[in-house]
Every structure is written in C-alpha cells, then in structure tokens.
Short mmCIF file of N, CA and C in Angstrom, two decimals:
data_model
loop_
_atom_site.label_atom_id
_atom_site.label_comp_id
_atom_site.label_asym_id
_atom_site.label_seq_id
_atom_site.Cartn_x
_atom_site.Cartn_y
_atom_site.Cartn_z
N MET A 23 18.47 -12.79 -10.70
CA MET A 23 17.90 -13.15 -9.40
C MET A 23 16.52 -12.47 -9.28
N PRO A 24 15.50 -13.23 -8.91
CA PRO A 24 14.16 -12.67 -8.75
C PRO A 24 14.12 -11.56 -7.70
N ALA A 25 13.19 -10.64 -7.88
CA ALA A 25 13.07 -9.48 -6.99
C ALA A 25 12.93 -9.90 -5.53
N GLN A 26 12.12 -10.91 -5.28
CA GLN A 26 11.88 -11.31 -3.89
C GLN A 26 13.18 -11.77 -3.22
N GLU A 27 14.02 -12.47 -3.95
CA GLU A 27 15.31 -12.90 -3.38
C GLU A 27 16.18 -11.71 -3.04
N LEU A 28 16.23 -10.73 -3.93
CA LEU A 28 17.03 -9.53 -3.68
C LEU A 28 16.51 -8.78 -2.45
N ILE A 29 15.21 -8.66 -2.35
CA ILE A 29 14.62 -7.97 -1.20
C ILE A 29 14.93 -8.73 0.09
N ASN A 30 14.81 -10.05 0.06
CA ASN A 30 15.11 -10.84 1.26
C ASN A 30 16.56 -10.66 1.68
N LYS A 31 17.48 -10.60 0.72
CA LYS A 31 18.90 -10.37 1.04
C LYS A 31 19.08 -8.99 1.67
N ALA A 32 18.41 -7.99 1.11
CA ALA A 32 18.49 -6.64 1.67
C ALA A 32 17.94 -6.61 3.09
N LEU A 33 16.86 -7.34 3.34
CA LEU A 33 16.26 -7.38 4.67
C LEU A 33 17.14 -8.11 5.68
N GLU A 34 17.96 -9.04 5.21
CA GLU A 34 18.91 -9.70 6.12
C GLU A 34 19.91 -8.68 6.65
N ILE A 35 20.28 -7.74 5.81
CA ILE A 35 21.25 -6.70 6.20
C ILE A 35 20.59 -5.61 7.03
N ASP A 36 19.38 -5.22 6.65
CA ASP A 36 18.68 -4.11 7.30
C ASP A 36 17.21 -4.49 7.50
N PRO A 37 16.93 -5.30 8.54
CA PRO A 37 15.58 -5.86 8.70
C PRO A 37 14.49 -4.84 9.05
N ASP A 38 14.86 -3.66 9.50
CA ASP A 38 13.86 -2.66 9.87
C ASP A 38 13.77 -1.52 8.86
N ASN A 39 14.18 -1.78 7.64
CA ASN A 39 14.12 -0.78 6.59
C ASN A 39 12.71 -0.78 5.99
N GLY A 40 11.97 0.29 6.24
CA GLY A 40 10.59 0.36 5.78
C GLY A 40 10.43 0.25 4.27
N ALA A 41 11.38 0.80 3.53
CA ALA A 41 11.31 0.72 2.07
C ALA A 41 11.47 -0.71 1.59
N TYR A 42 12.39 -1.45 2.20
CA TYR A 42 12.59 -2.86 1.82
C TYR A 42 11.36 -3.69 2.17
N ILE A 43 10.82 -3.43 3.36
CA ILE A 43 9.64 -4.17 3.81
C ILE A 43 8.46 -3.88 2.88
N ASP A 44 8.31 -2.61 2.51
CA ASP A 44 7.26 -2.24 1.55
C ASP A 44 7.45 -3.00 0.23
N SER A 45 8.68 -3.07 -0.23
CA SER A 45 8.96 -3.77 -1.49
C SER A 45 8.57 -5.24 -1.41
N LEU A 46 8.88 -5.88 -0.29
CA LEU A 46 8.50 -7.28 -0.10
C LEU A 46 6.98 -7.42 -0.11
N GLY A 47 6.31 -6.53 0.61
CA GLY A 47 4.85 -6.56 0.63
C GLY A 47 4.25 -6.35 -0.74
N TRP A 48 4.87 -5.48 -1.52
CA TRP A 48 4.33 -5.22 -2.86
C TRP A 48 4.53 -6.43 -3.77
N VAL A 49 5.65 -7.13 -3.61
CA VAL A 49 5.86 -8.37 -4.37
C VAL A 49 4.77 -9.38 -4.00
N TYR A 50 4.50 -9.52 -2.71
CA TYR A 50 3.43 -10.42 -2.27
C TYR A 50 2.09 -10.02 -2.90
N PHE A 51 1.79 -8.72 -2.88
CA PHE A 51 0.53 -8.23 -3.45
C PHE A 51 0.43 -8.59 -4.92
N LYS A 52 1.48 -8.37 -5.66
CA LYS A 52 1.48 -8.66 -7.10
C LYS A 52 1.35 -10.15 -7.37
N LYS A 53 1.76 -10.98 -6.42
CA LYS A 53 1.62 -12.44 -6.55
C LYS A 53 0.25 -12.92 -6.08
N GLY A 54 -0.59 -12.00 -5.60
CA GLY A 54 -1.91 -12.38 -5.11
C GLY A 54 -1.91 -12.85 -3.67
N MET A 55 -0.81 -12.66 -2.97
CA MET A 55 -0.69 -13.06 -1.56
C MET A 55 -1.11 -11.87 -0.69
N ILE A 56 -2.40 -11.58 -0.69
CA ILE A 56 -2.92 -10.35 -0.11
C ILE A 56 -2.70 -10.27 1.40
N ASP A 57 -2.97 -11.35 2.12
CA ASP A 57 -2.80 -11.32 3.57
C ASP A 57 -1.34 -11.10 3.96
N GLU A 58 -0.43 -11.77 3.27
CA GLU A 58 1.00 -11.60 3.54
C GLU A 58 1.43 -10.17 3.21
N ALA A 59 0.89 -9.65 2.11
CA ALA A 59 1.20 -8.28 1.70
C ALA A 59 0.75 -7.29 2.77
N LEU A 60 -0.45 -7.50 3.30
CA LEU A 60 -0.99 -6.60 4.31
C LEU A 60 -0.10 -6.54 5.53
N VAL A 61 0.35 -7.68 6.00
CA VAL A 61 1.23 -7.72 7.17
C VAL A 61 2.49 -6.89 6.93
N GLU A 62 3.11 -7.09 5.78
CA GLU A 62 4.37 -6.39 5.48
C GLU A 62 4.16 -4.89 5.27
N ILE A 63 3.14 -4.53 4.53
CA ILE A 63 2.92 -3.10 4.24
C ILE A 63 2.50 -2.35 5.50
N GLU A 64 1.69 -2.97 6.35
CA GLU A 64 1.34 -2.31 7.62
C GLU A 64 2.59 -2.11 8.47
N LYS A 65 3.48 -3.09 8.47
CA LYS A 65 4.74 -2.96 9.21
C LYS A 65 5.57 -1.81 8.62
N ALA A 66 5.67 -1.75 7.31
CA ALA A 66 6.43 -0.69 6.65
C ALA A 66 5.85 0.69 6.98
N ALA A 67 4.52 0.79 6.98
CA ALA A 67 3.86 2.07 7.27
C ALA A 67 4.14 2.52 8.70
N GLY A 68 4.34 1.57 9.60
CA GLY A 68 4.68 1.91 10.97
C GLY A 68 6.12 2.36 11.14
N LEU A 69 6.95 2.03 10.18
CA LEU A 69 8.37 2.37 10.25
C LEU A 69 8.74 3.61 9.46
N LEU A 70 7.98 3.91 8.42
CA LEU A 70 8.39 4.96 7.49
C LEU A 70 7.18 5.74 7.00
N GLU A 71 7.20 7.05 7.21
CA GLU A 71 6.15 7.93 6.70
C GLU A 71 6.45 8.22 5.23
N ASP A 72 5.82 7.47 4.34
CA ASP A 72 6.11 7.59 2.92
C ASP A 72 4.81 7.46 2.13
N ALA A 73 4.59 8.38 1.21
CA ALA A 73 3.35 8.38 0.44
C ALA A 73 3.15 7.10 -0.35
N GLU A 74 4.21 6.57 -0.92
CA GLU A 74 4.07 5.35 -1.72
C GLU A 74 3.64 4.17 -0.85
N ILE A 75 4.20 4.08 0.34
CA ILE A 75 3.82 3.00 1.25
C ILE A 75 2.33 3.10 1.60
N PHE A 76 1.86 4.31 1.90
CA PHE A 76 0.45 4.46 2.25
C PHE A 76 -0.46 4.23 1.04
N GLU A 77 0.03 4.55 -0.15
CA GLU A 77 -0.75 4.23 -1.34
C GLU A 77 -0.84 2.71 -1.53
N HIS A 78 0.28 2.03 -1.32
CA HIS A 78 0.26 0.56 -1.39
C HIS A 78 -0.71 -0.01 -0.36
N LEU A 79 -0.67 0.56 0.84
CA LEU A 79 -1.57 0.09 1.89
C LEU A 79 -3.03 0.29 1.47
N GLY A 80 -3.33 1.42 0.86
CA GLY A 80 -4.67 1.66 0.35
C GLY A 80 -5.09 0.65 -0.69
N ASP A 81 -4.17 0.31 -1.58
CA ASP A 81 -4.47 -0.69 -2.62
C ASP A 81 -4.79 -2.04 -2.00
N ILE A 82 -4.04 -2.41 -0.98
CA ILE A 82 -4.26 -3.70 -0.32
C ILE A 82 -5.58 -3.69 0.44
N TYR A 83 -5.83 -2.61 1.18
CA TYR A 83 -7.11 -2.50 1.88
C TYR A 83 -8.28 -2.59 0.89
N GLN A 84 -8.14 -1.91 -0.22
CA GLN A 84 -9.21 -1.95 -1.23
C GLN A 84 -9.40 -3.37 -1.75
N ALA A 85 -8.31 -4.08 -2.00
CA ALA A 85 -8.40 -5.46 -2.50
C ALA A 85 -9.10 -6.37 -1.49
N LYS A 86 -8.95 -6.06 -0.21
CA LYS A 86 -9.60 -6.86 0.83
C LYS A 86 -11.03 -6.39 1.12
N GLY A 87 -11.44 -5.30 0.47
CA GLY A 87 -12.79 -4.78 0.68
C GLY A 87 -12.90 -3.83 1.86
N TYR A 88 -11.78 -3.39 2.40
CA TYR A 88 -11.76 -2.45 3.53
C TYR A 88 -11.75 -1.03 2.97
N ILE A 89 -12.89 -0.58 2.47
CA ILE A 89 -12.96 0.68 1.72
C ILE A 89 -12.64 1.89 2.60
N GLU A 90 -13.17 1.94 3.81
CA GLU A 90 -12.87 3.09 4.68
C GLU A 90 -11.39 3.15 5.02
N ARG A 91 -10.79 2.01 5.29
CA ARG A 91 -9.35 1.99 5.57
C ARG A 91 -8.56 2.41 4.33
N ALA A 92 -9.02 1.98 3.17
CA ALA A 92 -8.34 2.37 1.92
C ALA A 92 -8.39 3.89 1.76
N ARG A 93 -9.56 4.47 2.00
CA ARG A 93 -9.68 5.93 1.91
C ARG A 93 -8.69 6.61 2.85
N GLY A 94 -8.63 6.12 4.07
CA GLY A 94 -7.72 6.70 5.05
C GLY A 94 -6.26 6.61 4.62
N ALA A 95 -5.90 5.49 4.04
CA ALA A 95 -4.51 5.31 3.59
C ALA A 95 -4.20 6.25 2.43
N TYR A 96 -5.12 6.39 1.49
CA TYR A 96 -4.90 7.30 0.37
C TYR A 96 -4.84 8.75 0.86
N GLU A 97 -5.69 9.09 1.82
CA GLU A 97 -5.65 10.44 2.39
C GLU A 97 -4.32 10.69 3.09
N ARG A 98 -3.82 9.69 3.77
CA ARG A 98 -2.50 9.82 4.43
C ARG A 98 -1.41 10.01 3.39
N ALA A 99 -1.47 9.27 2.29
CA ALA A 99 -0.49 9.44 1.21
C ALA A 99 -0.53 10.87 0.68
N LEU A 100 -1.74 11.39 0.51
CA LEU A 100 -1.88 12.75 0.00
C LEU A 100 -1.45 13.79 1.03
N GLY A 101 -1.59 13.47 2.30
CA GLY A 101 -1.10 14.37 3.34
C GLY A 101 0.42 14.49 3.30
N LEU A 102 1.07 13.41 2.92
CA LEU A 102 2.53 13.40 2.82
C LEU A 102 3.01 13.98 1.50
N GLU A 103 2.22 13.78 0.46
CA GLU A 103 2.61 14.22 -0.89
C GLU A 103 1.35 14.70 -1.62
N PRO A 104 0.93 15.95 -1.36
CA PRO A 104 -0.36 16.45 -1.86
C PRO A 104 -0.54 16.40 -3.38
N GLU A 105 0.52 16.41 -4.13
CA GLU A 105 0.40 16.40 -5.59
C GLU A 105 0.44 15.00 -6.20
N ARG A 106 0.38 13.98 -5.37
CA ARG A 106 0.48 12.60 -5.85
C ARG A 106 -0.78 12.21 -6.62
N LYS A 107 -0.70 12.26 -7.93
CA LYS A 107 -1.87 12.02 -8.80
C LYS A 107 -2.47 10.63 -8.63
N SER A 108 -1.62 9.62 -8.53
CA SER A 108 -2.15 8.25 -8.43
C SER A 108 -3.01 8.08 -7.18
N ALA A 109 -2.60 8.66 -6.06
CA ALA A 109 -3.40 8.57 -4.83
C ALA A 109 -4.68 9.38 -4.98
N GLN A 110 -4.60 10.54 -5.63
CA GLN A 110 -5.80 11.35 -5.87
C GLN A 110 -6.81 10.57 -6.69
N GLU A 111 -6.33 9.91 -7.74
CA GLU A 111 -7.22 9.13 -8.61
C GLU A 111 -7.86 7.97 -7.87
N ARG A 112 -7.06 7.27 -7.06
CA ARG A 112 -7.60 6.13 -6.32
C ARG A 112 -8.65 6.59 -5.31
N LEU A 113 -8.37 7.70 -4.63
CA LEU A 113 -9.31 8.23 -3.65
C LEU A 113 -10.61 8.66 -4.34
N GLU A 114 -10.50 9.28 -5.48
CA GLU A 114 -11.68 9.71 -6.25
C GLU A 114 -12.56 8.51 -6.61
N LYS A 115 -11.95 7.40 -6.99
CA LYS A 115 -12.71 6.20 -7.36
C LYS A 115 -13.47 5.61 -6.17
N LEU A 116 -13.02 5.91 -4.96
CA LEU A 116 -13.67 5.36 -3.77
C LEU A 116 -14.79 6.24 -3.23
N LYS A 117 -14.97 7.41 -3.80
CA LYS A 117 -16.04 8.28 -3.32
C LYS A 117 -17.39 7.59 -3.53
N PRO A 118 -18.27 7.68 -2.54
CA PRO A 118 -19.57 7.00 -2.64
C PRO A 118 -20.38 7.40 -3.87
N GLU A 119 -20.25 8.66 -4.31
CA GLU A 119 -21.04 9.10 -5.46
C GLU A 119 -20.48 8.61 -6.79
N ASN A 120 -19.31 7.98 -6.77
CA ASN A 120 -18.72 7.43 -7.99
C ASN A 120 -19.59 6.26 -8.44
N PRO A 121 -19.99 6.22 -9.72
CA PRO A 121 -20.86 5.13 -10.22
C PRO A 121 -20.30 3.73 -9.95
N ILE A 122 -19.00 3.61 -9.88
CA ILE A 122 -18.39 2.30 -9.60
C ILE A 122 -18.80 1.82 -8.22
N ASN A 123 -18.99 2.76 -7.28
CA ASN A 123 -19.31 2.41 -5.90
C ASN A 123 -20.80 2.50 -5.58
N ALA A 124 -21.62 2.78 -6.55
CA ALA A 124 -23.05 2.97 -6.31
C ALA A 124 -23.71 1.73 -5.71
N SER A 125 -23.21 0.56 -6.04
CA SER A 125 -23.81 -0.67 -5.54
C SER A 125 -23.23 -1.11 -4.20
N ARG A 126 -22.24 -0.38 -3.69
CA ARG A 126 -21.60 -0.77 -2.42
C ARG A 126 -22.30 -0.20 -1.22
#
C-alpha cells in the first residue's frame, strides 16, 4: 500500500495528529505538490512542536522562495533541537554571505 494511503487511513483514525499531518505534507512535497504540502505542514506545525516538522516547513518555504520564513522555520527547529545538523546546514546555506545566495 502506498505511503499516502497509509497516512490517510491513520488520519481517519486520528485527524489532529501533527505527525501524521506532517507525513502527508511531506509526501505532497516529494510529489512536487508544494502548495498542498505547505497547507499540511503549517497545520502540523500548529499542532505539534517538533524540530522535524519545522525543518520540513523551512524546506517548503525555501522551495516557494520565502527565504526569511525558511530561516525562521529552521531557527525554530534548532530552538527545539539545538544539535540538529540538517537544520544547521540548511540555515547556513541561507545566510546572505553564502555564495549560493549572493545573487538573491
């Protein structure tokens, strides 16, 4: 059974579970359904204080070009889990002095 079907079944049982909602949003993101992903991940972030959810939110904001929001989401992830290397790396890439962002 595909992941999205399993997540939808889980959400039928527990529709306000932030982890399940995050999982659905992440499936949407991986499928390129960015707007749908944003709706779900923002909902998950409102339900559950979790570093992974805020990192996902940062990834989606970055994909949409919302760089300041992405920074905020990564900072929130690090506030919840200061040793989270993936969020540290993503935040570092968004710094204005990073050559990748020099043209932004």
